PDB file of C-alpha atoms in Angstrom:
ATOM      1  CA  MET A   1      12.554  -1.992   4.509  1.00  0.00           C
ATOM      2  CA  GLY A   2       9.883  -0.976   2.032  1.00  0.00           C
ATOM      3  CA  ILE A   3       7.504   0.123   4.768  1.00  0.00           C
ATOM      4  CA  GLY A   4      10.236   2.174   6.439  1.00  0.00           C
ATOM      5  CA  ILE A   5      11.066   3.857   3.133  1.00  0.00           C
ATOM      6  CA  ALA A   6       7.368   4.598   2.619  1.00  0.00           C
ATOM      7  CA  GLN A   7       7.165   6.225   6.050  1.00  0.00           C
ATOM      8  CA  VAL A   8      10.104   8.605   5.602  1.00  0.00           C
ATOM      9  CA  SER A   9       8.919   9.465   2.089  1.00  0.00           C
ATOM     10  CA  ALA A  10       5.441  10.399   3.295  1.00  0.00           C
ATOM     11  CA  GLN A  11       6.457  11.907   6.637  1.00  0.00           C
ATOM     12  CA  ASN A  12       9.665  13.805   5.861  1.00  0.00           C
ATOM     13  CA  ALA A  13       9.624  14.325   2.088  1.00  0.00           C
ATOM     14  CA  LYS A  14       5.832  14.834   2.199  1.00  0.00           C
ATOM     15  CA  THR A  15       5.336  12.926  -1.052  1.00  0.00           C
ATOM     16  CA  ASN A  16       2.418  10.719  -2.027  1.00  0.00           C
ATOM     17  CA  VAL A  17       3.481   7.086  -1.741  1.00  0.00           C
ATOM     18  CA  LEU A  18       2.145   3.883  -3.291  1.00  0.00           C
ATOM     19  CA  VAL A  19       3.349   0.687  -1.597  1.00  0.00           C
ATOM     20  CA  LEU A  20       3.281  -2.582  -3.541  1.00  0.00           C
ATOM     21  CA  ASP A  21       3.251  -6.087  -2.065  1.00  0.00           C
ATOM     22  CA  ALA A  22       1.901  -9.355  -3.388  1.00  0.00           C
ATOM     23  CA  ASP A  23       0.310 -10.097   0.007  1.00  0.00           C
ATOM     24  CA  GLU A  24      -2.561  -7.887   1.147  1.00  0.00           C
ATOM     25  CA  ARG A  25      -1.985  -8.984   4.753  1.00  0.00           C
ATOM     26  CA  GLN A  26       1.592  -7.731   4.613  1.00  0.00           C
ATOM     27  CA  LEU A  27       0.358  -4.375   3.402  1.00  0.00           C
ATOM     28  CA  GLU A  28      -2.124  -4.142   6.277  1.00  0.00           C
ATOM     29  CA  LYS A  29       0.596  -5.127   8.728  1.00  0.00           C
ATOM     30  CA  GLY A  30       2.890  -2.493   7.243  1.00  0.00           C
ATOM     31  CA  LEU A  31       0.328   0.289   7.566  1.00  0.00           C
ATOM     32  CA  LYS A  32      -0.282  -0.660  11.189  1.00  0.00           C
ATOM     33  CA  PHE A  33       3.463  -0.544  11.792  1.00  0.00           C
ATOM     34  CA  ILE A  34       3.701   2.981  10.348  1.00  0.00           C
ATOM     35  CA  ALA A  35       0.657   4.115  12.329  1.00  0.00           C
ATOM     36  CA  SER A  36       2.240   2.754  15.504  1.00  0.00           C
ATOM     37  CA  ASN A  37       5.530   4.552  14.806  1.00  0.00           C
ATOM     38  CA  LEU A  38       3.742   7.825  14.179  1.00  0.00           C
ATOM     39  CA  GLU A  39       1.575   7.465  17.284  1.00  0.00           C
ATOM     40  CA  LYS A  40       4.690   6.994  19.419  1.00  0.00           C
ATOM     41  CA  ALA A  41       6.100  10.191  17.927  1.00  0.00           C
ATOM     42  CA  VAL A  42       2.872  12.034  18.795  1.00  0.00           C
ATOM     43  CA  VAL A  43       2.978  10.776  22.388  1.00  0.00           C
ATOM     44  CA  LYS A  44       6.584  11.945  22.698  1.00  0.00           C
ATOM     45  CA  GLY A  45       5.694  15.366  21.322  1.00  0.00           C
ATOM     46  CA  LYS A  46       7.845  14.947  18.216  1.00  0.00           C
ATOM     47  CA  LEU A  47       4.875  14.997  15.860  1.00  0.00           C
ATOM     48  CA  SER A  48       1.451  16.617  15.965  1.00  0.00           C
ATOM     49  CA  ALA A  49      -1.745  14.621  15.519  1.00  0.00           C
ATOM     50  CA  THR A  50      -2.390  16.610  12.338  1.00  0.00           C
ATOM     51  CA  GLU A  51       1.016  15.695  10.929  1.00  0.00           C
ATOM     52  CA  ARG A  52       0.371  12.052  11.802  1.00  0.00           C
ATOM     53  CA  ASP A  53      -2.935  12.046   9.947  1.00  0.00           C
ATOM     54  CA  GLU A  54      -1.472  13.889   6.954  1.00  0.00           C
ATOM     55  CA  THR A  55       1.378  11.384   6.724  1.00  0.00           C
ATOM     56  CA  LEU A  56      -0.970   8.408   6.788  1.00  0.00           C
ATOM     57  CA  GLY A  57      -3.146  10.118   4.198  1.00  0.00           C
ATOM     58  CA  ARG A  58      -0.243  10.243   1.763  1.00  0.00           C
ATOM     59  CA  ILE A  59       0.257   6.455   1.804  1.00  0.00           C
ATOM     60  CA  LYS A  60      -1.749   4.129  -0.420  1.00  0.00           C
ATOM     61  CA  THR A  61      -1.240   0.415  -1.045  1.00  0.00           C
ATOM     62  CA  THR A  62      -1.701  -1.966  -3.959  1.00  0.00           C
ATOM     63  CA  THR A  63      -1.098  -5.567  -4.977  1.00  0.00           C
ATOM     64  CA  ASP A  64      -1.106  -4.690  -8.690  1.00  0.00           C
ATOM     65  CA  ILE A  65       2.164  -3.462 -10.231  1.00  0.00           C
ATOM     66  CA  ALA A  66       0.153  -1.931 -13.089  1.00  0.00           C
ATOM     67  CA  ASP A  67      -0.868   0.813 -10.648  1.00  0.00           C
ATOM     68  CA  PHE A  68       2.693   2.169 -10.951  1.00  0.00           C
ATOM     69  CA  ALA A  69       1.945   3.481 -14.450  1.00  0.00           C
ATOM     70  CA  GLN A  70       2.071   7.166 -13.422  1.00  0.00           C
ATOM     71  CA  THR A  71       4.736   6.886 -10.720  1.00  0.00           C
ATOM     72  CA  ASP A  72       7.595   9.410 -10.901  1.00  0.00           C
ATOM     73  CA  PHE A  73      10.135   7.569  -8.735  1.00  0.00           C
ATOM     74  CA  VAL A  74      10.258   3.880  -7.778  1.00  0.00           C
ATOM     75  CA  ILE A  75      12.287   2.433  -4.894  1.00  0.00           C
ATOM     76  CA  GLU A  76      12.480  -1.370  -5.100  1.00  0.00           C
ATOM     77  CA  ALA A  77      13.042  -3.279  -1.845  1.00  0.00           C
ATOM     78  CA  VAL A  78      12.535  -6.972  -2.659  1.00  0.00           C
ATOM     79  CA  SER A  79      14.793  -9.797  -1.472  1.00  0.00           C
ATOM     80  CA  GLU A  80      18.519  -9.671  -2.288  1.00  0.00           C
ATOM     81  CA  ASN A  81      18.133 -11.921  -5.307  1.00  0.00           C
ATOM     82  CA  PRO A  82      19.675 -10.807  -8.645  1.00  0.00           C
ATOM     83  CA  SER A  83      17.182 -12.718 -10.818  1.00  0.00           C
ATOM     84  CA  LEU A  84      14.195 -11.416  -8.865  1.00  0.00           C
ATOM     85  CA  LYS A  85      15.409  -7.827  -9.088  1.00  0.00           C
ATOM     86  CA  ARG A  86      16.153  -8.012 -12.822  1.00  0.00           C
ATOM     87  CA  GLU A  87      12.717  -9.490 -13.516  1.00  0.00           C
ATOM     88  CA  LEU A  88      11.042  -6.756 -11.463  1.00  0.00           C
ATOM     89  CA  PHE A  89      12.956  -3.986 -13.248  1.00  0.00           C
ATOM     90  CA  LEU A  90      12.090  -5.526 -16.599  1.00  0.00           C
ATOM     91  CA  ASN A  91       8.400  -5.257 -15.654  1.00  0.00           C
ATOM     92  CA  LEU A  92       8.754  -1.780 -14.164  1.00  0.00           C
ATOM     93  CA  ASP A  93      10.407  -0.595 -17.366  1.00  0.00           C
ATOM     94  CA  LYS A  94       7.372  -1.703 -19.346  1.00  0.00           C
ATOM     95  CA  ILE A  95       4.778  -0.339 -16.922  1.00  0.00           C
ATOM     96  CA  THR A  96       6.112   3.027 -15.737  1.00  0.00           C
ATOM     97  CA  LYS A  97       6.272   6.157 -17.846  1.00  0.00           C
ATOM     98  CA  PRO A  98       9.588   6.788 -19.678  1.00  0.00           C
ATOM     99  CA  SER A  99      10.499   9.696 -17.390  1.00  0.00           C
ATOM    100  CA  ALA A 100      10.250   7.647 -14.185  1.00  0.00           C
ATOM    101  CA  ILE A 101      13.434   6.945 -12.229  1.00  0.00           C
ATOM    102  CA  LEU A 102      13.859   3.349 -11.076  1.00  0.00           C
ATOM    103  CA  SER A 103      15.998   2.839  -7.977  1.00  0.00           C
ATOM    104  CA  SER A 104      17.024  -0.290  -6.096  1.00  0.00           C
ATOM    105  CA  ASN A 105      17.544  -0.705  -2.369  1.00  0.00           C
ATOM    106  CA  THR A 106      20.013  -3.506  -3.107  1.00  0.00           C
ATOM    107  CA  SER A 107      22.842  -3.793  -0.594  1.00  0.00           C
ATOM    108  CA  SER A 108      25.303  -5.634  -2.834  1.00  0.00           C
ATOM    109  CA  ILE A 109      24.049  -6.323  -6.378  1.00  0.00           C
ATOM    110  CA  SER A 110      25.393  -4.423  -9.393  1.00  0.00           C
ATOM    111  CA  ILE A 111      23.214  -1.468 -10.396  1.00  0.00           C
ATOM    112  CA  THR A 112      24.662  -1.672 -13.896  1.00  0.00           C
ATOM    113  CA  LYS A 113      23.473  -5.275 -14.199  1.00  0.00           C
ATOM    114  CA  ILE A 114      20.003  -4.396 -12.884  1.00  0.00           C
ATOM    115  CA  ALA A 115      19.812  -1.430 -15.269  1.00  0.00           C
ATOM    116  CA  ALA A 116      20.652  -3.666 -18.226  1.00  0.00           C
ATOM    117  CA  ALA A 117      17.234  -5.301 -17.824  1.00  0.00           C
ATOM    118  CA  THR A 118      15.629  -1.966 -18.790  1.00  0.00           C
ATOM    119  CA  THR A 119      15.611   0.372 -21.774  1.00  0.00           C
ATOM    120  CA  ARG A 120      16.430   3.359 -19.520  1.00  0.00           C
ATOM    121  CA  ALA A 121      19.770   2.561 -17.905  1.00  0.00           C
ATOM    122  CA  GLU A 122      20.408   6.290 -17.507  1.00  0.00           C
ATOM    123  CA  LYS A 123      17.415   6.458 -15.132  1.00  0.00           C
ATOM    124  CA  VAL A 124      18.405   3.502 -12.913  1.00  0.00           C
ATOM    125  CA  ILE A 125      20.283   4.085  -9.637  1.00  0.00           C
ATOM    126  CA  GLY A 126      20.933   2.461  -6.278  1.00  0.00           C
ATOM    127  CA  MET A 127      19.565   3.775  -2.968  1.00  0.00           C
ATOM    128  CA  HIS A 128      20.818   1.547  -0.158  1.00  0.00           C
ATOM    129  CA  PHE A 129      18.847   2.447   2.983  1.00  0.00           C
ATOM    130  CA  MET A 130      19.900   1.236   6.418  1.00  0.00           C
ATOM    131  CA  ASN A 131      17.519  -0.647   8.693  1.00  0.00           C
ATOM    132  CA  PRO A 132      15.392   0.521  10.495  1.00  0.00           C
ATOM    133  CA  VAL A 133      14.857   3.206   7.865  1.00  0.00           C
ATOM    134  CA  PRO A 134      12.997   5.767  10.052  1.00  0.00           C
ATOM    135  CA  VAL A 135      15.877   5.699  12.575  1.00  0.00           C
ATOM    136  CA  MET A 136      19.069   5.266  10.544  1.00  0.00           C
ATOM    137  CA  GLN A 137      20.394   8.439   8.947  1.00  0.00           C
ATOM    138  CA  LEU A 138      22.403   7.040   6.063  1.00  0.00           C
ATOM    139  CA  VAL A 139      21.543   6.229   2.462  1.00  0.00           C
ATOM    140  CA  GLU A 140      24.268   4.965   0.143  1.00  0.00           C
ATOM    141  CA  ILE A 141      23.767   6.277  -3.390  1.00  0.00           C
ATOM    142  CA  ILE A 142      25.155   4.086  -6.174  1.00  0.00           C
ATOM    143  CA  PRO A 143      25.136   5.302  -9.792  1.00  0.00           C
ATOM    144  CA  GLY A 144      25.433   2.569 -12.396  1.00  0.00           C
ATOM    145  CA  LEU A 145      27.684   2.763 -15.444  1.00  0.00           C
ATOM    146  CA  ALA A 146      25.056   4.624 -17.485  1.00  0.00           C
ATOM    147  CA  THR A 147      23.266   6.573 -14.699  1.00  0.00           C
ATOM    148  CA  SER A 148      22.857  10.211 -15.758  1.00  0.00           C
ATOM    149  CA  GLN A 149      23.879  13.204 -13.686  1.00  0.00           C
ATOM    150  CA  GLU A 150      20.248  14.356 -13.703  1.00  0.00           C
ATOM    151  CA  THR A 151      19.124  11.029 -12.193  1.00  0.00           C
ATOM    152  CA  LEU A 152      21.847  11.313  -9.552  1.00  0.00           C
ATOM    153  CA  LYS A 153      20.792  14.882  -8.706  1.00  0.00           C
ATOM    154  CA  VAL A 154      17.090  13.997  -8.384  1.00  0.00           C
ATOM    155  CA  THR A 155      17.949  11.010  -6.175  1.00  0.00           C
ATOM    156  CA  LEU A 156      20.227  13.024  -3.900  1.00  0.00           C
ATOM    157  CA  ASP A 157      17.547  15.724  -3.571  1.00  0.00           C
ATOM    158  CA  LEU A 158      14.904  13.112  -2.666  1.00  0.00           C
ATOM    159  CA  ALA A 159      17.136  11.505  -0.041  1.00  0.00           C
ATOM    160  CA  LYS A 160      17.778  14.942   1.470  1.00  0.00           C
ATOM    161  CA  LYS A 161      14.024  15.638   1.640  1.00  0.00           C
ATOM    162  CA  MET A 162      13.645  12.320   3.449  1.00  0.00           C
ATOM    163  CA  GLY A 163      15.988  13.704   6.087  1.00  0.00           C
ATOM    164  CA  LYS A 164      18.870  11.411   5.142  1.00  0.00           C
ATOM    165  CA  ILE A 165      22.605  11.913   4.932  1.00  0.00           C
ATOM    166  CA  THR A 166      24.052  10.418   1.755  1.00  0.00           C
ATOM    167  CA  THR A 167      27.333   8.862   0.714  1.00  0.00           C
ATOM    168  CA  GLU A 168      28.189   7.890  -2.858  1.00  0.00           C
ATOM    169  CA  SER A 169      29.781   4.584  -3.837  1.00  0.00           C
ATOM    170  CA  ALA A 170      31.139   3.163  -7.054  1.00  0.00           C
ATOM    171  CA  ASP A 171      29.084   0.298  -8.445  1.00  0.00           C
ATOM    172  CA  VAL A 172      31.137  -2.548  -6.969  1.00  0.00           C
ATOM    173  CA  PRO A 173      29.894  -5.610  -5.001  1.00  0.00           C
ATOM    174  CA  GLY A 174      28.872  -4.652  -1.478  1.00  0.00           C
ATOM    175  CA  PHE A 175      29.386  -0.930  -2.121  1.00  0.00           C
ATOM    176  CA  ILE A 176      30.825   0.729   1.017  1.00  0.00           C
ATOM    177  CA  ALA A 177      28.798  -0.537   3.964  1.00  0.00           C
ATOM    178  CA  ASN A 178      28.540  -4.231   3.180  1.00  0.00           C
ATOM    179  CA  ARG A 179      32.000  -4.498   1.649  1.00  0.00           C
ATOM    180  CA  VAL A 180      33.233  -3.742   5.184  1.00  0.00           C
ATOM    181  CA  LEU A 181      30.378  -5.025   7.369  1.00  0.00           C
ATOM    182  CA  MET A 182      29.622  -8.459   5.938  1.00  0.00           C
ATOM    183  CA  PRO A 183      33.178  -9.861   6.070  1.00  0.00           C
ATOM    184  CA  TYR A 184      33.279  -8.617   9.682  1.00  0.00           C
ATOM    185  CA  ILE A 185      30.089 -10.518  10.514  1.00  0.00           C
ATOM    186  CA  ASN A 186      31.242 -13.562   8.537  1.00  0.00           C
ATOM    187  CA  GLU A 187      34.543 -13.661  10.439  1.00  0.00           C
ATOM    188  CA  ALA A 188      32.646 -13.493  13.739  1.00  0.00           C
ATOM    189  CA  VAL A 189      30.693 -16.580  12.624  1.00  0.00           C
ATOM    190  CA  TYR A 190      33.991 -18.326  11.849  1.00  0.00           C
ATOM    191  CA  VAL A 191      35.225 -17.459  15.361  1.00  0.00           C
ATOM    192  CA  LEU A 192      32.066 -19.079  16.772  1.00  0.00           C
ATOM    193  CA  GLN A 193      32.335 -22.057  14.417  1.00  0.00           C
ATOM    194  CA  GLU A 194      35.947 -22.716  15.422  1.00  0.00           C
ATOM    195  CA  GLY A 195      35.079 -22.672  19.126  1.00  0.00           C
ATOM    196  CA  ILE A 196      37.345 -19.711  19.868  1.00  0.00           C
ATOM    197  CA  ALA A 197      34.644 -18.074  21.994  1.00  0.00           C
ATOM    198  CA  THR A 198      30.943 -18.226  22.817  1.00  0.00           C
ATOM    199  CA  LYS A 199      28.499 -16.036  20.942  1.00  0.00           C
ATOM    200  CA  GLU A 200      28.046 -13.923  24.076  1.00  0.00           C
ATOM    201  CA  ASP A 201      31.792 -13.351  24.486  1.00  0.00           C
ATOM    202  CA  ILE A 202      32.223 -12.526  20.794  1.00  0.00           C
ATOM    203  CA  ASP A 203      29.466  -9.925  20.936  1.00  0.00           C
ATOM    204  CA  THR A 204      30.538  -8.482  24.295  1.00  0.00           C
ATOM    205  CA  THR A 205      34.165  -8.184  23.148  1.00  0.00           C
ATOM    206  CA  MET A 206      33.250  -6.288  19.986  1.00  0.00           C
ATOM    207  CA  LYS A 207      30.552  -4.185  21.640  1.00  0.00           C
ATOM    208  CA  LEU A 208      32.613  -3.018  24.600  1.00  0.00           C
ATOM    209  CA  GLY A 209      36.013  -3.292  22.965  1.00  0.00           C
ATOM    210  CA  THR A 210      35.232  -1.315  19.806  1.00  0.00           C
ATOM    211  CA  ASN A 211      32.313   0.805  21.058  1.00  0.00           C
ATOM    212  CA  VAL A 212      29.744  -0.441  18.551  1.00  0.00           C
ATOM    213  CA  PRO A 213      26.061  -0.500  19.617  1.00  0.00           C
ATOM    214  CA  MET A 214      25.713  -4.274  19.226  1.00  0.00           C
ATOM    215  CA  GLY A 215      27.937  -7.264  18.593  1.00  0.00           C
ATOM    216  CA  PRO A 216      28.301  -8.819  15.116  1.00  0.00           C
ATOM    217  CA  LEU A 217      26.210 -11.926  15.819  1.00  0.00           C
ATOM    218  CA  THR A 218      23.351  -9.910  17.316  1.00  0.00           C
ATOM    219  CA  LEU A 219      23.558  -7.569  14.339  1.00  0.00           C
ATOM    220  CA  ALA A 220      23.448 -10.518  11.936  1.00  0.00           C
ATOM    221  CA  ASP A 221      20.270 -11.735  13.631  1.00  0.00           C
ATOM    222  CA  PHE A 222      18.700  -8.304  13.176  1.00  0.00           C
ATOM    223  CA  ILE A 223      19.724  -8.072   9.526  1.00  0.00           C
ATOM    224  CA  GLY A 224      18.640 -11.637   8.767  1.00  0.00           C
ATOM    225  CA  LEU A 225      21.087 -14.493   8.311  1.00  0.00           C
ATOM    226  CA  ASP A 226      19.670 -15.242   4.860  1.00  0.00           C
ATOM    227  CA  THR A 227      20.412 -11.669   3.809  1.00  0.00           C
ATOM    228  CA  CYS A 228      23.942 -11.879   5.230  1.00  0.00           C
ATOM    229  CA  LEU A 229      24.522 -15.121   3.346  1.00  0.00           C
ATOM    230  CA  ALA A 230      23.139 -13.718   0.101  1.00  0.00           C
ATOM    231  CA  ILE A 231      25.489 -10.729   0.300  1.00  0.00           C
ATOM    232  CA  MET A 232      28.503 -12.906   1.112  1.00  0.00           C
ATOM    233  CA  LYS A 233      27.682 -15.074  -1.916  1.00  0.00           C
ATOM    234  CA  VAL A 234      27.629 -11.982  -4.124  1.00  0.00           C
ATOM    235  CA  LEU A 235      30.971 -10.783  -2.733  1.00  0.00           C
ATOM    236  CA  HIS A 236      32.509 -14.238  -3.137  1.00  0.00           C
ATOM    237  CA  SER A 237      31.254 -14.864  -6.674  1.00  0.00           C
ATOM    238  CA  GLN A 238      31.797 -11.351  -8.032  1.00  0.00           C
ATOM    239  CA  LEU A 239      35.168 -10.576  -6.429  1.00  0.00           C
ATOM    240  CA  GLY A 240      36.519 -14.121  -6.619  1.00  0.00           C
ATOM    241  CA  ASP A 241      38.550 -13.881  -3.420  1.00  0.00           C
ATOM    242  CA  THR A 242      38.410 -16.769  -0.939  1.00  0.00           C
ATOM    243  CA  LYS A 243      38.373 -14.301   1.952  1.00  0.00           C
ATOM    244  CA  TYR A 244      34.695 -13.718   1.101  1.00  0.00           C
ATOM    245  CA  ARG A 245      33.758 -17.419   1.364  1.00  0.00           C
ATOM    246  CA  PRO A 246      30.615 -17.686   3.537  1.00  0.00           C
ATOM    247  CA  SER A 247      31.130 -19.464   6.840  1.00  0.00           C
ATOM    248  CA  PRO A 248      29.774 -23.036   6.666  1.00  0.00           C
ATOM    249  CA  LEU A 249      28.032 -22.397   9.989  1.00  0.00           C
ATOM    250  CA  LEU A 250      26.198 -19.421   8.472  1.00  0.00           C
ATOM    251  CA  VAL A 251      25.095 -21.626   5.570  1.00  0.00           C
ATOM    252  CA  LYS A 252      23.955 -24.333   8.012  1.00  0.00           C
ATOM    253  CA  TYR A 253      21.856 -21.887  10.051  1.00  0.00           C
ATOM    254  CA  VAL A 254      20.129 -20.580   6.945  1.00  0.00           C
ATOM    255  CA  ASP A 255      19.494 -24.141   5.720  1.00  0.00           C
ATOM    256  CA  ALA A 256      17.895 -24.868   9.108  1.00  0.00           C
ATOM    257  CA  GLY A 257      15.600 -21.867   8.775  1.00  0.00           C
ATOM    258  CA  TRP A 258      17.348 -20.076  11.639  1.00  0.00           C
ATOM    259  CA  LEU A 259      17.282 -16.673   9.985  1.00  0.00           C
ATOM    260  CA  GLY A 260      17.527 -14.438  13.041  1.00  0.00           C
ATOM    261  CA  LYS A 261      14.997 -12.279  14.788  1.00  0.00           C
ATOM    262  CA  LYS A 262      12.413 -12.502  11.994  1.00  0.00           C
ATOM    263  CA  SER A 263      12.200 -16.302  12.309  1.00  0.00           C
ATOM    264  CA  GLY A 264      12.447 -16.392  16.106  1.00  0.00           C
ATOM    265  CA  ARG A 265      15.869 -17.991  16.112  1.00  0.00           C
ATOM    266  CA  GLY A 266      19.320 -17.243  14.747  1.00  0.00           C
ATOM    267  CA  PHE A 267      22.466 -17.118  16.826  1.00  0.00           C
ATOM    268  CA  TYR A 268      20.103 -16.191  19.660  1.00  0.00           C
ATOM    269  CA  GLU A 269      16.471 -17.097  20.341  1.00  0.00           C
ATOM    270  CA  TYR A 270      13.644 -14.553  20.171  1.00  0.00           C
ATOM    271  CA  PRO A 271      10.470 -15.808  21.902  1.00  0.00           C
ATOM    272  CA  ALA A 272       7.237 -14.659  20.310  1.00  0.00           C
ATOM    273  CA  LYS A 273       5.541 -11.808  22.160  1.00  0.00           C
ATOM    274  CA  LYS A 274       2.305 -12.756  23.890  1.00  0.00           C
TER     275      LYS A 274
END
């Protein structure tokens, strides 16, 4: 997600971007991924070679969070873990200049709670990008309880420069997209768990019967079953309704390390490319 956000920021918004990751190899892999995406666009005639080179020139990488000291706008895209996000925002609050806006790409966690870890709650906001970021048009914008109108305006303007269409959600668990999507996926897992249908028939029924691009179990594999489970846990714990209880089969798959496409196996298997 972070690499995709970096690409649209550098390519469409034409801003200088600094990408942080603890693993230098992940950063190198990410840059290669962006370069590959841009090269495909050049081949298809959607981008000039000059634009490709200019985009890549706007992207720098670092493994040191201290390098964010002069950053104007931060978009966090770490794992969907409340403690991890709060700790990161606590550090960002200390490192970045007071005028910097701190945004989270969280898909379910309270922006107000994240903002409480900082001394600038008025400058904290949610930007929920959809994956893959360079392809998907939507960004959900989520103001927290204390988010200022100026922060909201700057964020909306940045998303527009990135070429995105925005929707605005109240700061409630799951926001709009995952409040609807994750229970749908979770119920599909229950249907599989209860032996009502095979995974293929579940996906085919929903794909052809409701005209969605892919079935719920395939989509879960693409999202990551660990991410789906994390969001369902947030919905269940924060809303307190048993209808959000994660499917035991979903829990079992995550415990087994079957996380979807990224691990090579989820509801379906994904052989490694040779």
